[in-house]
Amino acid sequence: MKIDQTQPAQTQPAQTQPDPSLRHSDNSVPLDAIIIGAGFSGMYQLYCLRERLGMRARVLEAGHGVGGTWFWNRYPGARCDSESHSYMYYFSKDLIDEWEWSERYPQQPEILRYLNHVADRFHLRDDIQLDTRVQSARFDAHQQLWVVTTQQGAVFTARFLITAVGCLSSANIPNMPGLDSFGGNWFHTGQWPHEGVDFSGQRVGVIGTGSTGIQAIPVIAEQAAHLTVFQRTANYSIPARNAPLTPEFKQYAKQNSDEIRYTMNSNTNAHPFRIADRRAAQTEEADRQSIYEAAWKKGGLQFRATFDDLLLDEAANATAANFIREKILATVADPVKAEILSTIDHPFAAKRPPIDSFYFETYNRTNVDLIDLRATPIERITERGVQTSAGEVELDILVFATGFDAMTGSLLKIQIEGKNGRTLQEEWRAGPRTYLGLQTPGFPNLFTITGPGSPSVLCNLPPAIEQHVNWITDCIDHLRRENLNLIEANEDAANDWVEEVNAAANATLLAKVKHSWYLGANVPGKPQVFMPYAGGFARYIDICNRVTANHYEGFTRSR
Ligand code: NA7
């Protein structure tokens, strides 16, 4: 099927100038829309509603600044795994031309500077209310309005409610017995103190070896007197080969922004590269090795794109997995550590594959120990440190790099009550059930940007966000033009979509990993349902476009 990706996923309505007199803070007058969260999604959604549709919208943001995940995740080594020229908005040519990234993979402070620049450049702060945590939202069917209450007790009403709360924003802090008794300081990477943490001269423990732990461990090891890494599941990681961007590359990225955007919107993961059209299983061993070797040298998530059967065929995947295992064994000098790090229980990239800067090399430092929690589990946290079945590790600082209650965590922290008085928590008791990740039946005029059931975390997120926001904006514009007040996903459409999401995951190796956060398995008690849509970003865009073209098939629109 042909997909036109030279433009945003949806046709953009003509730009209309907002009426400045409409921007006021009188809570008694219903707004057109309330947006929860001022990260990549919330800011772009505000821009679209205000600048394209001339609507009155307000963003409510819990943090003291804009930036969403990049406001909170300030741990040492925090940087993006997407390449900088793809981890940005593409909706404004001027913005593309004027912003300059410094590195292949930008660090957290640089991304936060970018998002602040966007907020200033488009005067978004006028309609963003910081330090405002939304506690509940209730749909008033009589008035056809969402009634939103903040933790401070302020009440807002709006026709549309749009959640832009992020997929990886609700910290997963394991309930470890004894944590209260710990005499040192402990931190979760996603709630890092703004003043930073001084590790010098300290005995530090890091629990977790996902993307975050793998970024933080080398940086902490350089500062700390001693670092102990507590690993539950060994992980693959590809060298990032981060470096400053050359003037030539910066120029290339600006001059070819249309093509880069087209590539991102017409492939599986919304990255600015394509998955090679060849199979590992059908490639000669020597050729395969040299392809892997070249990708290893180049670094980054492109390694995953070397062959198109890596996530479909276990034997093909094993060739990549074995290559990486050999690299770990060749890098880590201590054979015990090397064995713990390279005994990996899942296919490559079936969990989110990290990329790193000298992660495995860090285990060659004399001040770094590694504990295999599969062999010697944590029993409790003590006053002095961490007690495993093999003994106590004394620590001054403990870092939880233990991830997030992904995709649904932040949404379900808000008490969201739909038209029948049922809450999202009740509706999603057996797992999230959405239509296209955009809407849930029973919750009219509620949109979830990159919600469960959309490609979201399987993608480079900014393009996925732009596509969702464009779709939502066009949908709202359509309702307005047609003089309609409400849109709601149909039960059948949501049920069919859940099946489609499951089928897409089951067609890949992603669904084979039973302990991944894609399934919610990292949070005790969370229903285990594969949450993101794994059918590919381009295919998803095409489905969304078809739904629009077929008069919002699967949705009910009404006055
Ligand atoms: P992840 O990828 O969820 O990684 C969390 C890590 O913490 C992982 O190694 C977990 O082991 C470990 N973990 C979690 N709970 C525990 C307990 N109770 N005990 C020991 N170890 C534990 O989160 P990240 O923050 O690294 O990355 C999240 C995403 O952010 C990333 O994919 C990017 O998209 C950005 P496990 O594997 O569950 O055995």
PDB file of C-alpha atoms in Angstrom, residues 183-458:
ATOM      1  CA  GLY A 183      21.242   4.835  56.584  1.00  0.00           C
ATOM      2  CA  GLY A 184      22.582   6.285  53.323  1.00  0.00           C
ATOM      3  CA  ASN A 185      20.784   8.156  50.547  1.00  0.00           C
ATOM      4  CA  TRP A 186      18.816   6.441  47.833  1.00  0.00           C
ATOM      5  CA  PHE A 187      17.508   7.770  44.539  1.00  0.00           C
ATOM      6  CA  HIS A 188      15.459   6.610  41.564  1.00  0.00           C
ATOM      7  CA  THR A 189      16.981   7.678  38.256  1.00  0.00           C
ATOM      8  CA  GLY A 190      13.648   9.051  37.026  1.00  0.00           C
ATOM      9  CA  GLN A 191      13.269  11.347  40.041  1.00  0.00           C
ATOM     10  CA  TRP A 192      16.804  12.656  40.220  1.00  0.00           C
ATOM     11  CA  PRO A 193      17.568  15.638  42.491  1.00  0.00           C
ATOM     12  CA  HIS A 194      18.067  18.836  40.504  1.00  0.00           C
ATOM     13  CA  GLU A 195      21.148  19.758  42.486  1.00  0.00           C
ATOM     14  CA  GLY A 196      22.796  16.468  41.418  1.00  0.00           C
ATOM     15  CA  VAL A 197      24.408  13.802  43.575  1.00  0.00           C
ATOM     16  CA  ASP A 198      28.066  13.883  44.549  1.00  0.00           C
ATOM     17  CA  PHE A 199      29.439  10.339  44.369  1.00  0.00           C
ATOM     18  CA  SER A 200      33.037  11.217  45.150  1.00  0.00           C
ATOM     19  CA  GLY A 201      34.526   9.055  47.868  1.00  0.00           C
ATOM     20  CA  GLN A 202      31.239   7.133  48.188  1.00  0.00           C
ATOM     21  CA  ARG A 203      30.400   3.443  48.071  1.00  0.00           C
ATOM     22  CA  VAL A 204      27.572   3.306  45.549  1.00  0.00           C
ATOM     23  CA  GLY A 205      25.177   0.542  44.538  1.00  0.00           C
ATOM     24  CA  VAL A 206      23.157   0.542  41.308  1.00  0.00           C
ATOM     25  CA  ILE A 207      20.192  -1.818  40.966  1.00  0.00           C
ATOM     26  CA  GLY A 208      19.143  -2.346  37.364  1.00  0.00           C
ATOM     27  CA  THR A 209      20.883  -2.839  34.036  1.00  0.00           C
ATOM     28  CA  GLY A 210      18.302  -1.562  31.539  1.00  0.00           C
ATOM     29  CA  SER A 211      18.975   1.385  29.223  1.00  0.00           C
ATOM     30  CA  THR A 212      19.208   3.743  32.190  1.00  0.00           C
ATOM     31  CA  GLY A 213      21.560   1.644  34.338  1.00  0.00           C
ATOM     32  CA  ILE A 214      23.746   1.027  31.310  1.00  0.00           C
ATOM     33  CA  GLN A 215      24.048   4.797  30.726  1.00  0.00           C
ATOM     34  CA  ALA A 216      24.596   5.677  34.390  1.00  0.00           C
ATOM     35  CA  ILE A 217      27.001   2.923  35.475  1.00  0.00           C
ATOM     36  CA  PRO A 218      30.102   4.090  33.519  1.00  0.00           C
ATOM     37  CA  VAL A 219      29.654   7.691  34.686  1.00  0.00           C
ATOM     38  CA  ILE A 220      29.059   6.791  38.338  1.00  0.00           C
ATOM     39  CA  ALA A 221      32.013   4.386  38.286  1.00  0.00           C
ATOM     40  CA  GLU A 222      34.319   7.257  37.336  1.00  0.00           C
ATOM     41  CA  GLN A 223      33.231   9.345  40.303  1.00  0.00           C
ATOM     42  CA  ALA A 224      32.572   6.829  43.071  1.00  0.00           C
ATOM     43  CA  ALA A 225      35.130   5.292  45.386  1.00  0.00           C
ATOM     44  CA  HIS A 226      33.469   1.969  44.725  1.00  0.00           C
ATOM     45  CA  LEU A 227      30.508   0.811  42.664  1.00  0.00           C
ATOM     46  CA  THR A 228      28.519  -2.398  43.049  1.00  0.00           C
ATOM     47  CA  VAL A 229      26.135  -3.256  40.224  1.00  0.00           C
ATOM     48  CA  PHE A 230      23.197  -5.515  41.107  1.00  0.00           C
ATOM     49  CA  GLN A 231      22.122  -7.272  37.905  1.00  0.00           C
ATOM     50  CA  ARG A 232      18.915  -9.293  37.718  1.00  0.00           C
ATOM     51  CA  THR A 233      18.811  -9.828  33.956  1.00  0.00           C
ATOM     52  CA  ALA A 234      21.877  -9.618  31.764  1.00  0.00           C
ATOM     53  CA  ASN A 235      21.388  -7.303  28.803  1.00  0.00           C
ATOM     54  CA  TYR A 236      22.673  -6.814  25.301  1.00  0.00           C
ATOM     55  CA  SER A 237      24.120  -3.420  24.570  1.00  0.00           C
ATOM     56  CA  ILE A 238      25.564  -1.876  21.429  1.00  0.00           C
ATOM     57  CA  PRO A 239      28.244   0.832  21.579  1.00  0.00           C
ATOM     58  CA  ALA A 240      26.692   4.214  20.844  1.00  0.00           C
ATOM     59  CA  ARG A 241      29.893   5.622  19.333  1.00  0.00           C
ATOM     60  CA  ASN A 242      28.758   9.019  20.463  1.00  0.00           C
ATOM     61  CA  ALA A 243      30.743  11.955  19.102  1.00  0.00           C
ATOM     62  CA  PRO A 244      30.370  15.654  18.411  1.00  0.00           C
ATOM     63  CA  LEU A 245      28.487  16.312  15.180  1.00  0.00           C
ATOM     64  CA  THR A 246      30.629  17.564  12.338  1.00  0.00           C
ATOM     65  CA  PRO A 247      29.662  20.783  10.496  1.00  0.00           C
ATOM     66  CA  GLU A 248      29.074  18.618   7.390  1.00  0.00           C
ATOM     67  CA  PHE A 249      26.585  16.402   9.193  1.00  0.00           C
ATOM     68  CA  LYS A 250      24.757  19.368  10.686  1.00  0.00           C
ATOM     69  CA  GLN A 251      24.430  20.820   7.214  1.00  0.00           C
ATOM     70  CA  TYR A 252      23.307  17.488   5.761  1.00  0.00           C
ATOM     71  CA  ALA A 253      20.587  17.105   8.421  1.00  0.00           C
ATOM     72  CA  LYS A 254      19.187  20.573   7.767  1.00  0.00           C
ATOM     73  CA  GLN A 255      19.363  20.377   3.996  1.00  0.00           C
ATOM     74  CA  ASN A 256      17.767  16.944   3.890  1.00  0.00           C
ATOM     75  CA  SER A 257      15.134  17.364   6.553  1.00  0.00           C
ATOM     76  CA  ASP A 258      12.252  16.454   4.215  1.00  0.00           C
ATOM     77  CA  GLU A 259      13.923  13.231   3.225  1.00  0.00           C
ATOM     78  CA  ILE A 260      14.847  12.380   6.815  1.00  0.00           C
ATOM     79  CA  ARG A 261      11.272  12.991   7.852  1.00  0.00           C
ATOM     80  CA  TYR A 262      10.019  10.800   5.036  1.00  0.00           C
ATOM     81  CA  THR A 263      12.348   7.999   6.107  1.00  0.00           C
ATOM     82  CA  MET A 264      11.226   8.217   9.723  1.00  0.00           C
ATOM     83  CA  ASN A 265       7.535   8.176   8.816  1.00  0.00           C
ATOM     84  CA  SER A 266       7.771   5.348   6.340  1.00  0.00           C
ATOM     85  CA  ASN A 267       9.570   2.691   8.341  1.00  0.00           C
ATOM     86  CA  THR A 268       9.035   0.382  11.288  1.00  0.00           C
ATOM     87  CA  ASN A 269      10.536   2.303  14.196  1.00  0.00           C
ATOM     88  CA  ALA A 270      10.429   5.970  13.149  1.00  0.00           C
ATOM     89  CA  HIS A 271      14.210   6.163  13.180  1.00  0.00           C
ATOM     90  CA  PRO A 272      16.049   7.915  10.342  1.00  0.00           C
ATOM     91  CA  PHE A 273      17.342   4.655   8.911  1.00  0.00           C
ATOM     92  CA  ARG A 274      15.768   1.660   7.206  1.00  0.00           C
ATOM     93  CA  ILE A 275      15.924  -1.990   8.131  1.00  0.00           C
ATOM     94  CA  ALA A 276      18.044  -3.730   5.514  1.00  0.00           C
ATOM     95  CA  ASP A 277      16.097  -5.826   3.043  1.00  0.00           C
ATOM     96  CA  ARG A 278      17.960  -9.105   3.673  1.00  0.00           C
ATOM     97  CA  ARG A 279      17.765 -12.078   6.005  1.00  0.00           C
ATOM     98  CA  ALA A 280      20.381 -13.118   8.530  1.00  0.00           C
ATOM     99  CA  ALA A 281      19.231 -16.713   8.181  1.00  0.00           C
ATOM    100  CA  GLN A 282      19.971 -16.644   4.436  1.00  0.00           C
ATOM    101  CA  THR A 283      23.309 -14.851   4.586  1.00  0.00           C
ATOM    102  CA  GLU A 284      26.638 -16.657   4.525  1.00  0.00           C
ATOM    103  CA  GLU A 285      28.346 -16.769   7.922  1.00  0.00           C
ATOM    104  CA  ALA A 286      31.373 -14.726   6.788  1.00  0.00           C
ATOM    105  CA  ASP A 287      29.216 -12.029   5.171  1.00  0.00           C
ATOM    106  CA  ARG A 288      26.943 -11.911   8.186  1.00  0.00           C
ATOM    107  CA  GLN A 289      29.869 -11.447  10.529  1.00  0.00           C
ATOM    108  CA  SER A 290      31.285  -8.604   8.475  1.00  0.00           C
ATOM    109  CA  ILE A 291      27.852  -6.913   8.373  1.00  0.00           C
ATOM    110  CA  TYR A 292      27.583  -7.196  12.162  1.00  0.00           C
ATOM    111  CA  GLU A 293      31.164  -6.002  12.568  1.00  0.00           C
ATOM    112  CA  ALA A 294      30.496  -2.900  10.440  1.00  0.00           C
ATOM    113  CA  ALA A 295      27.309  -2.153  12.392  1.00  0.00           C
ATOM    114  CA  TRP A 296      29.156  -2.619  15.694  1.00  0.00           C
ATOM    115  CA  LYS A 297      31.775  -0.126  14.544  1.00  0.00           C
ATOM    116  CA  LYS A 298      29.149   2.345  13.409  1.00  0.00           C
ATOM    117  CA  GLY A 299      27.295   1.947  16.700  1.00  0.00           C
ATOM    118  CA  GLY A 300      23.754   2.728  17.778  1.00  0.00           C
ATOM    119  CA  LEU A 301      20.350   1.198  17.272  1.00  0.00           C
ATOM    120  CA  GLN A 302      21.098   0.639  13.560  1.00  0.00           C
ATOM    121  CA  PHE A 303      22.640  -2.642  14.663  1.00  0.00           C
ATOM    122  CA  ARG A 304      19.071  -3.878  14.979  1.00  0.00           C
ATOM    123  CA  ALA A 305      18.470  -2.908  11.354  1.00  0.00           C
ATOM    124  CA  THR A 306      21.210  -5.079   9.866  1.00  0.00           C
ATOM    125  CA  PHE A 307      18.729  -7.794   8.840  1.00  0.00           C
ATOM    126  CA  ASP A 308      14.963  -7.868   8.582  1.00  0.00           C
ATOM    127  CA  ASP A 309      14.407 -11.254  10.244  1.00  0.00           C
ATOM    128  CA  LEU A 310      16.080 -10.532  13.588  1.00  0.00           C
ATOM    129  CA  LEU A 311      12.810 -10.049  15.407  1.00  0.00           C
ATOM    130  CA  LEU A 312      10.936 -12.703  13.472  1.00  0.00           C
ATOM    131  CA  ASP A 313      13.105 -15.783  13.520  1.00  0.00           C
ATOM    132  CA  GLU A 314      14.854 -17.191  16.589  1.00  0.00           C
ATOM    133  CA  ALA A 315      17.677 -18.748  14.593  1.00  0.00           C
ATOM    134  CA  ALA A 316      18.347 -15.451  12.809  1.00  0.00           C
ATOM    135  CA  ASN A 317      18.231 -13.607  16.098  1.00  0.00           C
ATOM    136  CA  ALA A 318      20.702 -16.041  17.637  1.00  0.00           C
ATOM    137  CA  THR A 319      23.323 -14.998  15.096  1.00  0.00           C
ATOM    138  CA  ALA A 320      23.153 -11.388  16.346  1.00  0.00           C
ATOM    139  CA  ALA A 321      22.904 -12.482  19.979  1.00  0.00           C
ATOM    140  CA  ASN A 322      25.989 -14.674  19.646  1.00  0.00           C
ATOM    141  CA  PHE A 323      27.938 -11.894  17.966  1.00  0.00           C
ATOM    142  CA  ILE A 324      27.206  -9.536  20.893  1.00  0.00           C
ATOM    143  CA  ARG A 325      27.981 -12.226  23.466  1.00  0.00           C
ATOM    144  CA  GLU A 326      31.383 -12.741  21.858  1.00  0.00           C
ATOM    145  CA  LYS A 327      31.996  -8.988  22.056  1.00  0.00           C
ATOM    146  CA  ILE A 328      31.138  -8.977  25.777  1.00  0.00           C
ATOM    147  CA  LEU A 329      33.454 -11.904  26.430  1.00  0.00           C
ATOM    148  CA  ALA A 330      36.237 -10.188  24.478  1.00  0.00           C
ATOM    149  CA  THR A 331      35.762  -6.898  26.347  1.00  0.00           C
ATOM    150  CA  VAL A 332      35.376  -7.967  29.965  1.00  0.00           C
ATOM    151  CA  ALA A 333      38.653  -9.271  31.354  1.00  0.00           C
ATOM    152  CA  ASP A 334      37.380 -10.988  34.508  1.00  0.00           C
ATOM    153  CA  PRO A 335      35.895 -14.324  33.346  1.00  0.00           C
ATOM    154  CA  VAL A 336      33.361 -14.433  36.203  1.00  0.00           C
ATOM    155  CA  LYS A 337      32.004 -10.972  35.407  1.00  0.00           C
ATOM    156  CA  ALA A 338      32.100 -11.760  31.679  1.00  0.00           C
ATOM    157  CA  GLU A 339      30.015 -14.878  32.250  1.00  0.00           C
ATOM    158  CA  ILE A 340      27.425 -13.033  34.376  1.00  0.00           C
ATOM    159  CA  LEU A 341      27.139 -10.250  31.790  1.00  0.00           C
ATOM    160  CA  SER A 342      26.932 -12.509  28.771  1.00  0.00           C
ATOM    161  CA  THR A 343      24.475 -15.125  30.044  1.00  0.00           C
ATOM    162  CA  ILE A 344      21.449 -13.476  28.488  1.00  0.00           C
ATOM    163  CA  ASP A 345      18.080 -15.194  28.668  1.00  0.00           C
ATOM    164  CA  HIS A 346      16.163 -13.455  25.882  1.00  0.00           C
ATOM    165  CA  PRO A 347      16.583 -12.796  22.170  1.00  0.00           C
ATOM    166  CA  PHE A 348      18.441  -9.668  21.092  1.00  0.00           C
ATOM    167  CA  ALA A 349      16.151  -6.587  20.881  1.00  0.00           C
ATOM    168  CA  ALA A 350      13.144  -8.521  22.190  1.00  0.00           C
ATOM    169  CA  LYS A 351      13.500  -6.248  25.212  1.00  0.00           C
ATOM    170  CA  ARG A 352      14.361  -2.596  24.531  1.00  0.00           C
ATOM    171  CA  PRO A 353      18.013  -2.783  23.359  1.00  0.00           C
ATOM    172  CA  PRO A 354      20.277  -0.289  25.147  1.00  0.00           C
ATOM    173  CA  ILE A 355      23.193   1.491  23.550  1.00  0.00           C
ATOM    174  CA  ASP A 356      26.154   2.558  25.648  1.00  0.00           C
ATOM    175  CA  SER A 357      29.364   4.465  26.090  1.00  0.00           C
ATOM    176  CA  PHE A 358      31.956   2.080  27.545  1.00  0.00           C
ATOM    177  CA  TYR A 359      29.478   0.029  29.578  1.00  0.00           C
ATOM    178  CA  PHE A 360      31.149  -3.391  29.376  1.00  0.00           C
ATOM    179  CA  GLU A 361      34.608  -1.751  29.617  1.00  0.00           C
ATOM    180  CA  THR A 362      33.548  -0.325  32.996  1.00  0.00           C
ATOM    181  CA  TYR A 363      33.668  -3.826  34.515  1.00  0.00           C
ATOM    182  CA  ASN A 364      37.437  -3.815  33.955  1.00  0.00           C
ATOM    183  CA  ARG A 365      37.814  -1.064  36.514  1.00  0.00           C
ATOM    184  CA  THR A 366      39.137  -2.199  39.863  1.00  0.00           C
ATOM    185  CA  ASN A 367      36.484  -0.193  41.731  1.00  0.00           C
ATOM    186  CA  VAL A 368      33.518  -1.983  40.106  1.00  0.00           C
ATOM    187  CA  ASP A 369      31.904  -5.188  41.374  1.00  0.00           C
ATOM    188  CA  LEU A 370      29.041  -7.078  39.796  1.00  0.00           C
ATOM    189  CA  ILE A 371      26.479  -9.144  41.688  1.00  0.00           C
ATOM    190  CA  ASP A 372      24.318 -11.669  39.889  1.00  0.00           C
ATOM    191  CA  LEU A 373      20.910 -11.412  41.539  1.00  0.00           C
ATOM    192  CA  ARG A 374      19.709 -14.565  39.783  1.00  0.00           C
ATOM    193  CA  ALA A 375      22.308 -16.515  41.782  1.00  0.00           C
ATOM    194  CA  THR A 376      22.223 -14.422  44.952  1.00  0.00           C
ATOM    195  CA  PRO A 377      18.957 -12.443  45.229  1.00  0.00           C
ATOM    196  CA  ILE A 378      18.457  -9.354  47.335  1.00  0.00           C
ATOM    197  CA  GLU A 379      16.867 -10.341  50.645  1.00  0.00           C
ATOM    198  CA  ARG A 380      16.491  -6.903  52.156  1.00  0.00           C
ATOM    199  CA  ILE A 381      17.915  -3.437  52.397  1.00  0.00           C
ATOM    200  CA  THR A 382      19.690  -2.920  55.700  1.00  0.00           C
ATOM    201  CA  GLU A 383      20.832   0.128  57.572  1.00  0.00           C
ATOM    202  CA  ARG A 384      24.290  -0.338  56.051  1.00  0.00           C
ATOM    203  CA  GLY A 385      23.476  -1.462  52.538  1.00  0.00           C
ATOM    204  CA  VAL A 386      22.041  -4.378  50.577  1.00  0.00           C
ATOM    205  CA  GLN A 387      21.715  -7.883  51.987  1.00  0.00           C
ATOM    206  CA  THR A 388      21.826 -10.572  49.318  1.00  0.00           C
ATOM    207  CA  SER A 389      21.731 -14.309  49.963  1.00  0.00           C
ATOM    208  CA  ALA A 390      25.537 -14.205  49.704  1.00  0.00           C
ATOM    209  CA  GLY A 391      26.083 -11.478  52.300  1.00  0.00           C
ATOM    210  CA  GLU A 392      25.805  -7.770  52.968  1.00  0.00           C
ATOM    211  CA  VAL A 393      27.197  -5.101  50.617  1.00  0.00           C
ATOM    212  CA  GLU A 394      27.893  -1.879  52.508  1.00  0.00           C
ATOM    213  CA  LEU A 395      26.841   1.266  50.665  1.00  0.00           C
ATOM    214  CA  ASP A 396      26.600   5.021  51.174  1.00  0.00           C
ATOM    215  CA  ILE A 397      24.336   5.641  48.171  1.00  0.00           C
ATOM    216  CA  LEU A 398      21.856   3.326  46.480  1.00  0.00           C
ATOM    217  CA  VAL A 399      20.578   4.096  42.975  1.00  0.00           C
ATOM    218  CA  PHE A 400      17.443   2.457  41.644  1.00  0.00           C
ATOM    219  CA  ALA A 401      17.732   2.256  37.856  1.00  0.00           C
ATOM    220  CA  THR A 402      14.674   0.029  37.982  1.00  0.00           C
ATOM    221  CA  GLY A 403      12.597   1.593  35.247  1.00  0.00           C
ATOM    222  CA  PHE A 404       8.998   2.645  35.025  1.00  0.00           C
ATOM    223  CA  ASP A 405       5.433   1.536  35.376  1.00  0.00           C
ATOM    224  CA  ALA A 406       5.408   1.945  31.617  1.00  0.00           C
ATOM    225  CA  MET A 407       2.649   3.224  29.363  1.00  0.00           C
ATOM    226  CA  THR A 408      -0.233   3.015  31.835  1.00  0.00           C
ATOM    227  CA  GLY A 409       1.413   4.041  35.139  1.00  0.00           C
ATOM    228  CA  SER A 410       1.056   7.801  34.826  1.00  0.00           C
ATOM    229  CA  LEU A 411      -2.431   7.581  33.320  1.00  0.00           C
ATOM    230  CA  LEU A 412      -3.763   5.357  36.068  1.00  0.00           C
ATOM    231  CA  LYS A 413      -2.365   7.588  38.809  1.00  0.00           C
ATOM    232  CA  ILE A 414      -5.032  10.081  37.741  1.00  0.00           C
ATOM    233  CA  GLN A 415      -8.574   9.178  38.738  1.00  0.00           C
ATOM    234  CA  ILE A 416     -10.227   9.365  35.294  1.00  0.00           C
ATOM    235  CA  GLU A 417     -13.965   8.699  35.327  1.00  0.00           C
ATOM    236  CA  GLY A 418     -15.865   8.189  32.081  1.00  0.00           C
ATOM    237  CA  LYS A 419     -19.461   8.756  31.061  1.00  0.00           C
ATOM    238  CA  ASN A 420     -20.882   5.778  32.948  1.00  0.00           C
ATOM    239  CA  GLY A 421     -19.110   6.571  36.193  1.00  0.00           C
ATOM    240  CA  ARG A 422     -16.551   3.839  35.552  1.00  0.00           C
ATOM    241  CA  THR A 423     -12.912   4.733  35.991  1.00  0.00           C
ATOM    242  CA  LEU A 424     -10.026   3.976  33.655  1.00  0.00           C
ATOM    243  CA  GLN A 425      -8.594   1.806  36.445  1.00  0.00           C
ATOM    244  CA  GLU A 426     -11.764  -0.319  36.346  1.00  0.00           C
ATOM    245  CA  GLU A 427     -11.915  -0.403  32.561  1.00  0.00           C
ATOM    246  CA  TRP A 428      -8.294  -1.459  32.277  1.00  0.00           C
ATOM    247  CA  ARG A 429      -8.273  -3.937  35.182  1.00  0.00           C
ATOM    248  CA  ALA A 430      -7.392  -6.759  32.785  1.00  0.00           C
ATOM    249  CA  GLY A 431      -4.988  -4.551  30.822  1.00  0.00           C
ATOM    250  CA  PRO A 432      -5.352  -1.440  28.696  1.00  0.00           C
ATOM    251  CA  ARG A 433      -8.061  -1.607  26.023  1.00  0.00           C
ATOM    252  CA  THR A 434      -7.945   1.221  23.510  1.00  0.00           C
ATOM    253  CA  TYR A 435      -8.774   1.888  19.908  1.00  0.00           C
ATOM    254  CA  LEU A 436      -5.518   2.782  18.126  1.00  0.00           C
ATOM    255  CA  GLY A 437      -4.055   3.835  21.472  1.00  0.00           C
ATOM    256  CA  LEU A 438      -6.004   7.055  20.962  1.00  0.00           C
ATOM    257  CA  GLN A 439      -9.289   6.505  22.766  1.00  0.00           C
ATOM    258  CA  THR A 440     -10.988   4.168  25.234  1.00  0.00           C
ATOM    259  CA  PRO A 441     -14.712   3.331  24.933  1.00  0.00           C
ATOM    260  CA  GLY A 442     -16.756   5.061  27.621  1.00  0.00           C
ATOM    261  CA  PHE A 443     -14.454   8.097  27.697  1.00  0.00           C
ATOM    262  CA  PRO A 444     -15.747  10.541  25.071  1.00  0.00           C
ATOM    263  CA  ASN A 445     -13.437  13.349  23.979  1.00  0.00           C
ATOM    264  CA  LEU A 446     -10.522  11.869  25.925  1.00  0.00           C
ATOM    265  CA  PHE A 447      -7.414  11.336  23.796  1.00  0.00           C
ATOM    266  CA  THR A 448      -4.228   9.608  24.937  1.00  0.00           C
ATOM    267  CA  ILE A 449      -1.108  10.707  23.068  1.00  0.00           C
ATOM    268  CA  THR A 450       1.114   7.654  22.496  1.00  0.00           C
ATOM    269  CA  GLY A 451      -1.277   5.656  24.637  1.00  0.00           C
ATOM    270  CA  PRO A 452      -1.131   1.874  25.057  1.00  0.00           C
ATOM    271  CA  GLY A 453      -2.017   0.216  21.771  1.00  0.00           C
ATOM    272  CA  SER A 454      -0.042   2.740  19.710  1.00  0.00           C
ATOM    273  CA  PRO A 455       3.509   2.104  18.433  1.00  0.00           C
ATOM    274  CA  SER A 456       4.918   4.636  20.954  1.00  0.00           C
ATOM    275  CA  VAL A 457       7.810   3.052  22.863  1.00  0.00           C
ATOM    276  CA  LEU A 458       8.743   0.821  19.936  1.00  0.00           C
TER     277      LEU A 458
END
